[in-house]
mmCIF file of C-alpha atoms and ligand atoms in Angstrom:
data_model
loop_
_atom_site.group_PDB
_atom_site.id
_atom_site.type_symbol
_atom_site.label_atom_id
_atom_site.label_comp_id
_atom_site.label_asym_id
_atom_site.label_seq_id
_atom_site.Cartn_x
_atom_site.Cartn_y
_atom_site.Cartn_z
ATOM 1 C CA MET A 1 2.345 27.656 19.398
ATOM 2 C CA LEU A 2 0.447 26.290 15.677
ATOM 3 C CA LYS A 3 -1.736 23.456 16.115
ATOM 4 C CA LYS A 4 -1.742 21.385 12.856
ATOM 5 C CA LYS A 5 -5.019 19.906 12.111
ATOM 6 C CA ASN A 6 -5.961 16.791 10.574
ATOM 7 C CA LYS A 7 -2.929 15.244 12.438
ATOM 8 C CA PRO A 8 -3.142 12.330 14.092
ATOM 9 C CA ASP A 9 -1.631 10.506 17.718
ATOM 10 C CA VAL A 10 1.020 8.017 16.262
ATOM 11 C CA ARG A 11 0.805 6.038 18.786
ATOM 12 C CA LYS A 12 -1.928 4.321 18.826
ATOM 13 C CA PHE A 13 -1.274 2.061 15.482
ATOM 14 C CA SER A 14 -0.337 -1.257 15.005
ATOM 15 C CA LYS A 15 2.639 -1.338 12.806
ATOM 16 C CA GLN A 16 0.188 -2.039 9.249
ATOM 17 C CA GLU A 17 -1.699 0.385 10.150
ATOM 18 C CA LEU A 18 1.650 3.121 10.243
ATOM 19 C CA TRP A 19 3.276 1.343 6.935
ATOM 20 C CA SER A 20 -0.685 2.033 5.313
ATOM 21 C CA MET A 21 -0.124 5.423 6.736
ATOM 22 C CA ILE A 22 3.162 6.455 5.383
ATOM 23 C CA ASP A 23 3.408 8.827 2.668
ATOM 24 C CA HIS A 24 6.214 6.563 0.398
ATOM 25 C CA ASN A 25 6.483 9.162 -2.127
ATOM 26 C CA ASN A 26 7.869 11.434 0.583
ATOM 27 C CA LEU A 27 10.532 9.479 2.667
ATOM 28 C CA PRO A 28 12.666 11.147 4.288
ATOM 29 C CA LYS A 29 16.133 9.808 1.627
ATOM 30 C CA HIS A 30 19.090 9.674 4.810
ATOM 31 C CA VAL A 31 17.555 8.892 8.888
ATOM 32 C CA ALA A 32 20.487 9.052 11.152
ATOM 33 C CA VAL A 33 19.824 7.355 14.466
ATOM 34 C CA ILE A 34 21.968 7.933 17.900
ATOM 35 C CA MET A 35 21.535 4.158 19.537
ATOM 36 C CA ASP A 36 21.455 5.243 22.871
ATOM 37 C CA GLY A 37 20.206 3.449 26.243
ATOM 38 C CA ASN A 38 21.760 -0.019 26.524
ATOM 39 C CA GLY A 39 23.438 0.580 29.936
ATOM 40 C CA ARG A 40 20.430 1.906 31.497
ATOM 41 C CA TRP A 41 17.419 -0.528 29.823
ATOM 42 C CA ALA A 42 20.047 -3.465 31.438
ATOM 43 C CA ARG A 43 20.474 -1.389 35.000
ATOM 44 C CA SER A 44 16.739 -1.866 35.077
ATOM 45 C CA ARG A 45 17.083 -5.233 34.886
ATOM 46 C CA MET A 46 19.844 -5.452 37.209
ATOM 47 C CA LEU A 47 22.368 -6.758 34.693
ATOM 48 C CA PRO A 48 25.498 -6.557 33.136
ATOM 49 C CA ARG A 49 25.500 -2.718 30.469
ATOM 50 C CA VAL A 50 27.188 -5.466 28.088
ATOM 51 C CA ALA A 51 24.059 -7.720 28.409
ATOM 52 C CA GLY A 52 22.364 -3.850 26.818
ATOM 53 C CA HIS A 53 24.648 -3.963 24.223
ATOM 54 C CA ARG A 54 23.575 -7.552 23.371
ATOM 55 C CA VAL A 55 20.371 -6.751 23.190
ATOM 56 C CA GLY A 56 20.886 -2.923 20.912
ATOM 57 C CA MET A 57 22.742 -5.498 18.544
ATOM 58 C CA GLU A 58 19.478 -6.956 17.535
ATOM 59 C CA SER A 59 17.572 -3.432 17.396
ATOM 60 C CA ALA A 60 19.696 -2.714 15.323
ATOM 61 C CA LEU A 61 19.402 -5.761 13.170
ATOM 62 C CA LYS A 62 15.663 -4.803 13.321
ATOM 63 C CA ILE A 63 16.240 -1.130 12.418
ATOM 64 C CA VAL A 64 18.486 -2.212 8.791
ATOM 65 C CA GLU A 65 15.517 -4.444 8.336
ATOM 66 C CA VAL A 66 12.722 -1.801 8.607
ATOM 67 C CA ALA A 67 14.156 0.789 6.233
ATOM 68 C CA SER A 68 15.430 -1.228 3.656
ATOM 69 C CA ASP A 69 11.577 -2.738 2.993
ATOM 70 C CA LEU A 70 10.795 0.820 2.971
ATOM 71 C CA GLY A 71 12.643 1.735 0.578
ATOM 72 C CA LEU A 72 15.105 4.173 2.620
ATOM 73 C CA ASN A 73 18.815 6.133 0.637
ATOM 74 C CA VAL A 74 20.477 6.072 3.491
ATOM 75 C CA LEU A 75 20.248 5.350 7.693
ATOM 76 C CA THR A 76 23.566 5.567 8.910
ATOM 77 C CA LEU A 77 24.243 4.504 12.488
ATOM 78 C CA TYR A 78 25.742 6.297 15.224
ATOM 79 C CA ALA A 79 27.824 3.008 17.327
ATOM 80 C CA PHE A 80 30.808 4.353 18.267
ATOM 81 C CA SER A 81 32.008 7.416 18.920
ATOM 82 C CA ALA A 82 35.534 9.076 19.269
ATOM 83 C CA GLU A 83 35.095 9.506 22.841
ATOM 84 C CA ASN A 84 33.157 6.849 23.693
ATOM 85 C CA TRP A 85 37.365 5.069 24.394
ATOM 86 C CA ARG A 86 36.645 6.308 28.116
ATOM 87 C CA ARG A 87 35.011 3.311 29.154
ATOM 88 C CA PRO A 88 36.249 0.817 30.549
ATOM 89 C CA ALA A 89 38.357 -1.478 28.995
ATOM 90 C CA ASP A 90 36.298 -4.262 29.051
ATOM 91 C CA GLU A 91 33.058 -2.848 28.227
ATOM 92 C CA VAL A 92 35.295 -0.896 24.497
ATOM 93 C CA GLY A 93 36.536 -4.395 23.712
ATOM 94 C CA ALA A 94 32.849 -6.451 23.991
ATOM 95 C CA LEU A 95 31.113 -3.084 21.763
ATOM 96 C CA MET A 96 34.310 -4.641 19.522
ATOM 97 C CA LYS A 97 33.024 -7.914 19.493
ATOM 98 C CA LEU A 98 29.424 -7.505 19.198
ATOM 99 C CA LEU A 99 29.748 -5.120 16.123
ATOM 100 C CA VAL A 100 32.461 -7.775 14.269
ATOM 101 C CA GLU A 101 29.464 -10.586 16.160
ATOM 102 C CA PHE A 102 26.785 -8.068 13.765
ATOM 103 C CA LEU A 103 28.531 -7.928 11.067
ATOM 104 C CA LYS A 104 28.939 -11.631 11.098
ATOM 105 C CA ARG A 105 24.746 -11.610 11.430
ATOM 106 C CA GLU A 106 24.167 -8.589 8.941
ATOM 107 C CA LEU A 107 26.332 -9.684 5.998
ATOM 108 C CA ILE A 108 23.537 -12.667 4.205
ATOM 109 C CA SER A 109 20.719 -10.203 4.841
ATOM 110 C CA MET A 110 23.113 -7.625 3.675
ATOM 111 C CA LYS A 111 23.112 -9.810 0.778
ATOM 112 C CA LYS A 112 20.329 -10.689 0.235
ATOM 113 C CA ASN A 113 18.636 -7.656 0.497
ATOM 114 C CA ASN A 114 20.837 -5.287 -1.947
ATOM 115 C CA ILE A 115 21.619 -3.586 1.200
ATOM 116 C CA CYS A 116 25.361 -1.804 0.441
ATOM 117 C CA PHE A 117 28.153 -0.989 3.627
ATOM 118 C CA GLN A 118 29.884 1.968 4.521
ATOM 119 C CA THR A 119 31.379 3.167 7.516
ATOM 120 C CA ILE A 120 32.767 7.221 8.846
ATOM 121 C CA GLY A 121 35.079 7.720 11.265
ATOM 122 C CA ARG A 122 38.258 7.039 11.783
ATOM 123 C CA ILE A 123 38.770 3.840 10.934
ATOM 124 C CA ALA A 124 42.273 2.886 10.977
ATOM 125 C CA GLY A 125 41.939 3.379 14.505
ATOM 126 C CA LEU A 126 40.005 0.192 15.163
ATOM 127 C CA PRO A 127 41.297 -2.770 16.397
ATOM 128 C CA ASP A 128 42.953 -4.928 13.768
ATOM 129 C CA TRP A 129 40.326 -7.577 13.587
ATOM 130 C CA VAL A 130 37.423 -5.419 13.726
ATOM 131 C CA GLN A 131 38.858 -3.687 10.142
ATOM 132 C CA GLN A 132 39.459 -6.950 8.682
ATOM 133 C CA GLN A 133 35.783 -7.047 9.194
ATOM 134 C CA ILE A 134 35.116 -3.985 8.464
ATOM 135 C CA LYS A 135 36.500 -4.113 5.240
ATOM 136 C CA TRP A 136 35.102 -7.441 4.891
ATOM 137 C CA SER A 137 31.909 -6.594 4.812
ATOM 138 C CA ILE A 138 32.573 -3.713 2.656
ATOM 139 C CA ASP A 139 34.058 -5.586 0.130
ATOM 140 C CA GLN A 140 31.023 -8.058 -0.111
ATOM 141 C CA THR A 141 28.030 -5.779 -0.381
ATOM 142 C CA CYS A 142 29.734 -2.545 -2.091
ATOM 143 C CA LYS A 143 27.943 -2.939 -5.520
ATOM 144 C CA ASN A 144 25.033 -2.914 -4.101
ATOM 145 C CA THR A 145 22.432 -0.555 -5.099
ATOM 146 C CA GLY A 146 20.039 -0.452 -2.310
ATOM 147 C CA LEU A 147 20.107 0.504 1.269
ATOM 148 C CA ILE A 148 23.345 2.425 2.100
ATOM 149 C CA LEU A 149 23.694 0.850 5.421
ATOM 150 C CA ASN A 150 26.470 3.839 6.848
ATOM 151 C CA VAL A 151 28.093 3.405 10.181
ATOM 152 C CA ALA A 152 29.779 5.631 12.528
ATOM 153 C CA LEU A 153 32.583 3.575 14.367
ATOM 154 C CA ASN A 154 35.373 6.282 15.610
ATOM 155 C CA TYR A 155 33.630 9.174 14.844
ATOM 156 C CA GLY A 156 33.806 12.169 15.964
ATOM 157 C CA GLY A 157 32.291 15.309 14.074
ATOM 158 C CA GLN A 158 34.589 17.253 15.288
ATOM 159 C CA GLN A 159 36.807 14.571 14.307
ATOM 160 C CA GLU A 160 35.149 14.968 10.836
ATOM 161 C CA ILE A 161 35.715 18.455 10.268
ATOM 162 C CA VAL A 162 39.460 18.725 11.481
ATOM 163 C CA ASP A 163 40.336 16.014 8.884
ATOM 164 C CA ALA A 164 38.060 17.817 6.060
ATOM 165 C CA VAL A 165 40.100 21.322 6.326
ATOM 166 C CA LYS A 166 43.194 18.954 6.605
ATOM 167 C CA GLY A 167 41.861 17.994 2.916
ATOM 168 C CA ILE A 168 41.349 21.265 2.280
ATOM 169 C CA VAL A 169 44.616 23.128 3.289
ATOM 170 C CA ARG A 170 46.488 20.145 1.836
ATOM 171 C CA ASP A 171 44.754 20.292 -2.067
ATOM 172 C CA VAL A 172 44.687 23.927 -1.185
ATOM 173 C CA GLU A 173 49.114 23.334 -1.478
ATOM 174 C CA HIS A 174 49.276 21.411 -4.101
ATOM 175 C CA LYS A 175 46.552 24.080 -5.753
ATOM 176 C CA ARG A 176 44.323 21.868 -6.610
ATOM 177 C CA LEU A 177 41.893 23.642 -4.749
ATOM 178 C CA ASP A 178 41.534 27.560 -5.575
ATOM 179 C CA ILE A 179 40.711 28.596 -1.679
ATOM 180 C CA ASN A 180 38.491 31.144 -3.330
ATOM 181 C CA GLU A 181 36.213 28.241 -4.525
ATOM 182 C CA LEU A 182 35.636 27.029 -2.115
ATOM 183 C CA ASP A 183 31.906 27.084 -0.539
ATOM 184 C CA GLU A 184 29.119 24.744 1.827
ATOM 185 C CA GLU A 185 29.499 22.122 -1.095
ATOM 186 C CA THR A 186 32.936 22.310 -1.646
ATOM 187 C CA PHE A 187 33.452 21.825 1.934
ATOM 188 C CA SER A 188 30.862 18.852 2.718
ATOM 189 C CA GLY A 189 32.816 17.005 -0.710
ATOM 190 C CA TYR A 190 36.320 16.811 2.542
ATOM 191 C CA LEU A 191 33.538 15.035 4.956
ATOM 192 C CA TYR A 192 33.219 11.319 5.600
ATOM 193 C CA THR A 193 29.887 11.708 4.359
ATOM 194 C CA ALA A 194 30.800 13.110 1.225
ATOM 195 C CA ASP A 195 28.818 10.868 -1.836
ATOM 196 C CA LEU A 196 26.020 10.955 1.072
ATOM 197 C CA PRO A 197 23.563 13.264 1.125
ATOM 198 C CA ASP A 198 23.118 15.004 4.241
ATOM 199 C CA PRO A 199 20.353 13.618 7.024
ATOM 200 C CA ASP A 200 16.510 14.350 7.152
ATOM 201 C CA LEU A 201 15.232 13.149 10.016
ATOM 202 C CA LEU A 202 18.006 12.588 13.125
ATOM 203 C CA ILE A 203 16.676 9.810 15.755
ATOM 204 C CA ARG A 204 17.543 10.010 19.218
ATOM 205 C CA THR A 205 16.080 7.098 22.041
ATOM 206 C CA SER A 206 17.244 7.396 25.857
ATOM 207 C CA GLY A 207 16.211 11.124 25.744
ATOM 208 C CA GLU A 208 19.696 13.269 26.056
ATOM 209 C CA MET A 209 18.530 16.335 24.547
ATOM 210 C CA ARG A 210 22.214 16.765 23.152
ATOM 211 C CA ILE A 211 23.706 15.875 19.831
ATOM 212 C CA SER A 212 27.109 13.884 21.548
ATOM 213 C CA ASN A 213 29.297 15.550 18.843
ATOM 214 C CA PHE A 214 27.273 13.407 15.559
ATOM 215 C CA LEU A 215 27.142 14.684 11.942
ATOM 216 C CA LEU A 216 27.750 18.584 13.463
ATOM 217 C CA TRP A 217 28.063 19.782 10.296
ATOM 218 C CA GLN A 218 25.453 17.204 8.257
ATOM 219 C CA LEU A 219 22.488 17.945 10.526
ATOM 220 C CA ALA A 220 22.044 21.597 10.235
ATOM 221 C CA TYR A 221 18.601 20.694 8.064
ATOM 222 C CA ALA A 222 17.864 17.791 9.773
ATOM 223 C CA GLU A 223 14.235 17.193 11.964
ATOM 224 C CA MET A 224 14.994 15.952 15.471
ATOM 225 C CA LEU A 225 13.131 12.943 17.374
ATOM 226 C CA ILE A 226 14.121 12.728 20.584
ATOM 227 C CA THR A 227 12.101 9.437 22.053
ATOM 228 C CA PRO A 228 12.309 7.881 25.790
ATOM 229 C CA THR A 229 13.343 4.897 25.102
ATOM 230 C CA LEU A 230 15.891 2.570 25.286
ATOM 231 C CA TRP A 231 17.212 1.605 22.463
ATOM 232 C CA PRO A 232 17.072 -1.936 23.240
ATOM 233 C CA ASP A 233 13.101 -1.591 23.291
ATOM 234 C CA PHE A 234 13.868 0.469 19.943
ATOM 235 C CA ARG A 235 12.111 -2.028 17.315
ATOM 236 C CA LYS A 236 10.239 -1.844 14.600
ATOM 237 C CA ARG A 237 7.066 -0.202 15.190
ATOM 238 C CA GLU A 238 8.245 2.450 16.879
ATOM 239 C CA PHE A 239 11.059 3.361 13.835
ATOM 240 C CA LEU A 240 7.618 4.024 11.339
ATOM 241 C CA GLN A 241 6.276 6.218 14.026
ATOM 242 C CA ALA A 242 9.584 8.709 13.489
ATOM 243 C CA ILE A 243 8.781 8.495 9.947
ATOM 244 C CA LEU A 244 5.182 9.446 10.232
ATOM 245 C CA GLU A 245 6.266 11.984 12.759
ATOM 246 C CA TYR A 246 9.218 13.316 10.038
ATOM 247 C CA GLN A 247 6.425 13.448 7.300
ATOM 248 C CA GLN A 248 4.022 15.563 9.580
ATOM 249 C CA ARG A 249 6.286 18.264 10.189
ATOM 250 C CA GLU A 250 6.544 20.969 8.311
ATOM 251 C CA ARG A 251 10.184 22.249 7.279
ATOM 252 C CA ARG A 252 10.839 25.626 6.718
ATOM 253 C CA PHE A 253 14.778 25.381 6.205
ATOM 254 C CA GLY A 254 14.620 29.916 7.035
ATOM 255 C CA THR A 255 11.273 30.919 4.994
ATOM 256 C CA ILE A 256 8.807 31.418 6.682
ATOM 257 C CA GLY A 257 6.683 28.674 5.631
ATOM 258 C CA LYS A 258 2.826 27.302 4.728
ATOM 259 C CA LEU A 259 1.392 27.878 8.771
ATOM 260 C CA VAL A 260 2.658 30.611 9.130
ATOM 261 C CA GLN A 261 2.280 32.110 6.016
ATOM 262 C CA SER A 262 -1.769 30.959 7.060
ATOM 263 C CA LYS A 263 -2.437 33.329 9.650
HETATM 264 C C1 IPE B 1 24.533 3.202 23.538
HETATM 265 O O1 IPE B 1 24.430 3.400 24.896
HETATM 266 C C2 IPE B 1 25.733 2.357 23.303
HETATM 267 C C3 IPE B 1 27.183 3.317 23.004
HETATM 268 C C4 IPE B 1 26.921 4.665 23.778
HETATM 269 C C5 IPE B 1 28.169 2.956 22.295
HETATM 270 P P1 IPE B 1 24.930 3.960 26.546
HETATM 271 O O2 IPE B 1 26.236 2.428 26.690
HETATM 272 O O3 IPE B 1 25.375 4.950 26.477
HETATM 273 O O4 IPE B 1 23.866 3.283 27.265
HETATM 274 P P2 IPE B 1 23.306 4.513 28.416
HETATM 275 O O5 IPE B 1 23.566 6.215 28.270
HETATM 276 O O6 IPE B 1 24.562 4.664 28.868
HETATM 277 O O7 IPE B 1 22.322 3.909 28.974
HETATM 278 C C1 IPE B 2 26.800 8.743 21.952
HETATM 279 O O1 IPE B 2 26.271 8.265 23.041
HETATM 280 C C2 IPE B 2 27.229 7.565 20.958
HETATM 281 C C3 IPE B 2 26.466 7.011 20.406
HETATM 282 C C4 IPE B 2 25.636 6.438 20.813
HETATM 283 C C5 IPE B 2 27.201 5.582 19.676
HETATM 284 P P1 IPE B 2 26.427 8.196 24.752
HETATM 285 O O2 IPE B 2 25.997 6.927 25.605
HETATM 286 O O3 IPE B 2 28.283 8.037 24.142
HETATM 287 O O4 IPE B 2 27.326 9.814 24.706
HETATM 288 P P2 IPE B 2 26.981 10.280 26.072
HETATM 289 O O5 IPE B 2 27.452 10.400 26.520
HETATM 290 O O6 IPE B 2 25.963 10.473 26.617
HETATM 291 O O7 IPE B 2 26.855 12.137 25.366
HETATM 292 MG MG1 MG B 3 24.963 6.513 26.581
#
């Protein structure tokens, strides 16, 4: 392992100290978060899983706030995967209700803070009443020019790639695309995230070492930060820690990098 010099232990600092230690000219453009651990948080308190989701929603509201205050361009939150339908119907129903509640509460602050709401995933597969609220939030905020709050709903990375391939085949058939011109950049343009930069930083809470079908294509060179903290306990301070940790990483993109060169 290479030792990095002058690497401060970010766990020791307060929110204000972390804020001032962050290099505000070197922020990740896009942070993606797998918000995991609500169920375990609730179980450890002898509460129903839904209680964990409810407190988890408060974490989400706080993280949107700090991401917007920091001036990030994009924050993607993984809220409901294509595989989460496999959960008991009452939990799925509670998650849908909480999502609508989140959107209603978030709308006021999105308007105030110039946040633009977007989604990725197969939105048409969600219940109508959820789709209506999503559409309302998009309509009400789409002209905002600050943080893009991108929420992954009924989202699966494999499904997204399949949808992209269908779009490509359709365009080739209709002669809108020459197959010889298909490269990584063109392919990216067919993904749900066509207009977004790839994530620079992926955060997963609850210590699970997997990406659970999240942004399979887009995470190619993201820095990964997996924390044991359960999502309902993940608040602004730890988000700032994650940004600072990101700034201490050396991104190489396949080159040999400065640290290796100087050895
Ligand atoms: C994340 O928490 C929320 C969703 C996946 C919707 P979990 O509900 O997965 O919590 P654990 O992983 O069971 O603790
Ligand atoms: C990933 O968490 C999906 C979301 C956070 C929405 P899961 O809890 O569903 O992932 P697995 O099943 O543990 O991989
Ligand atoms: Mg989980």
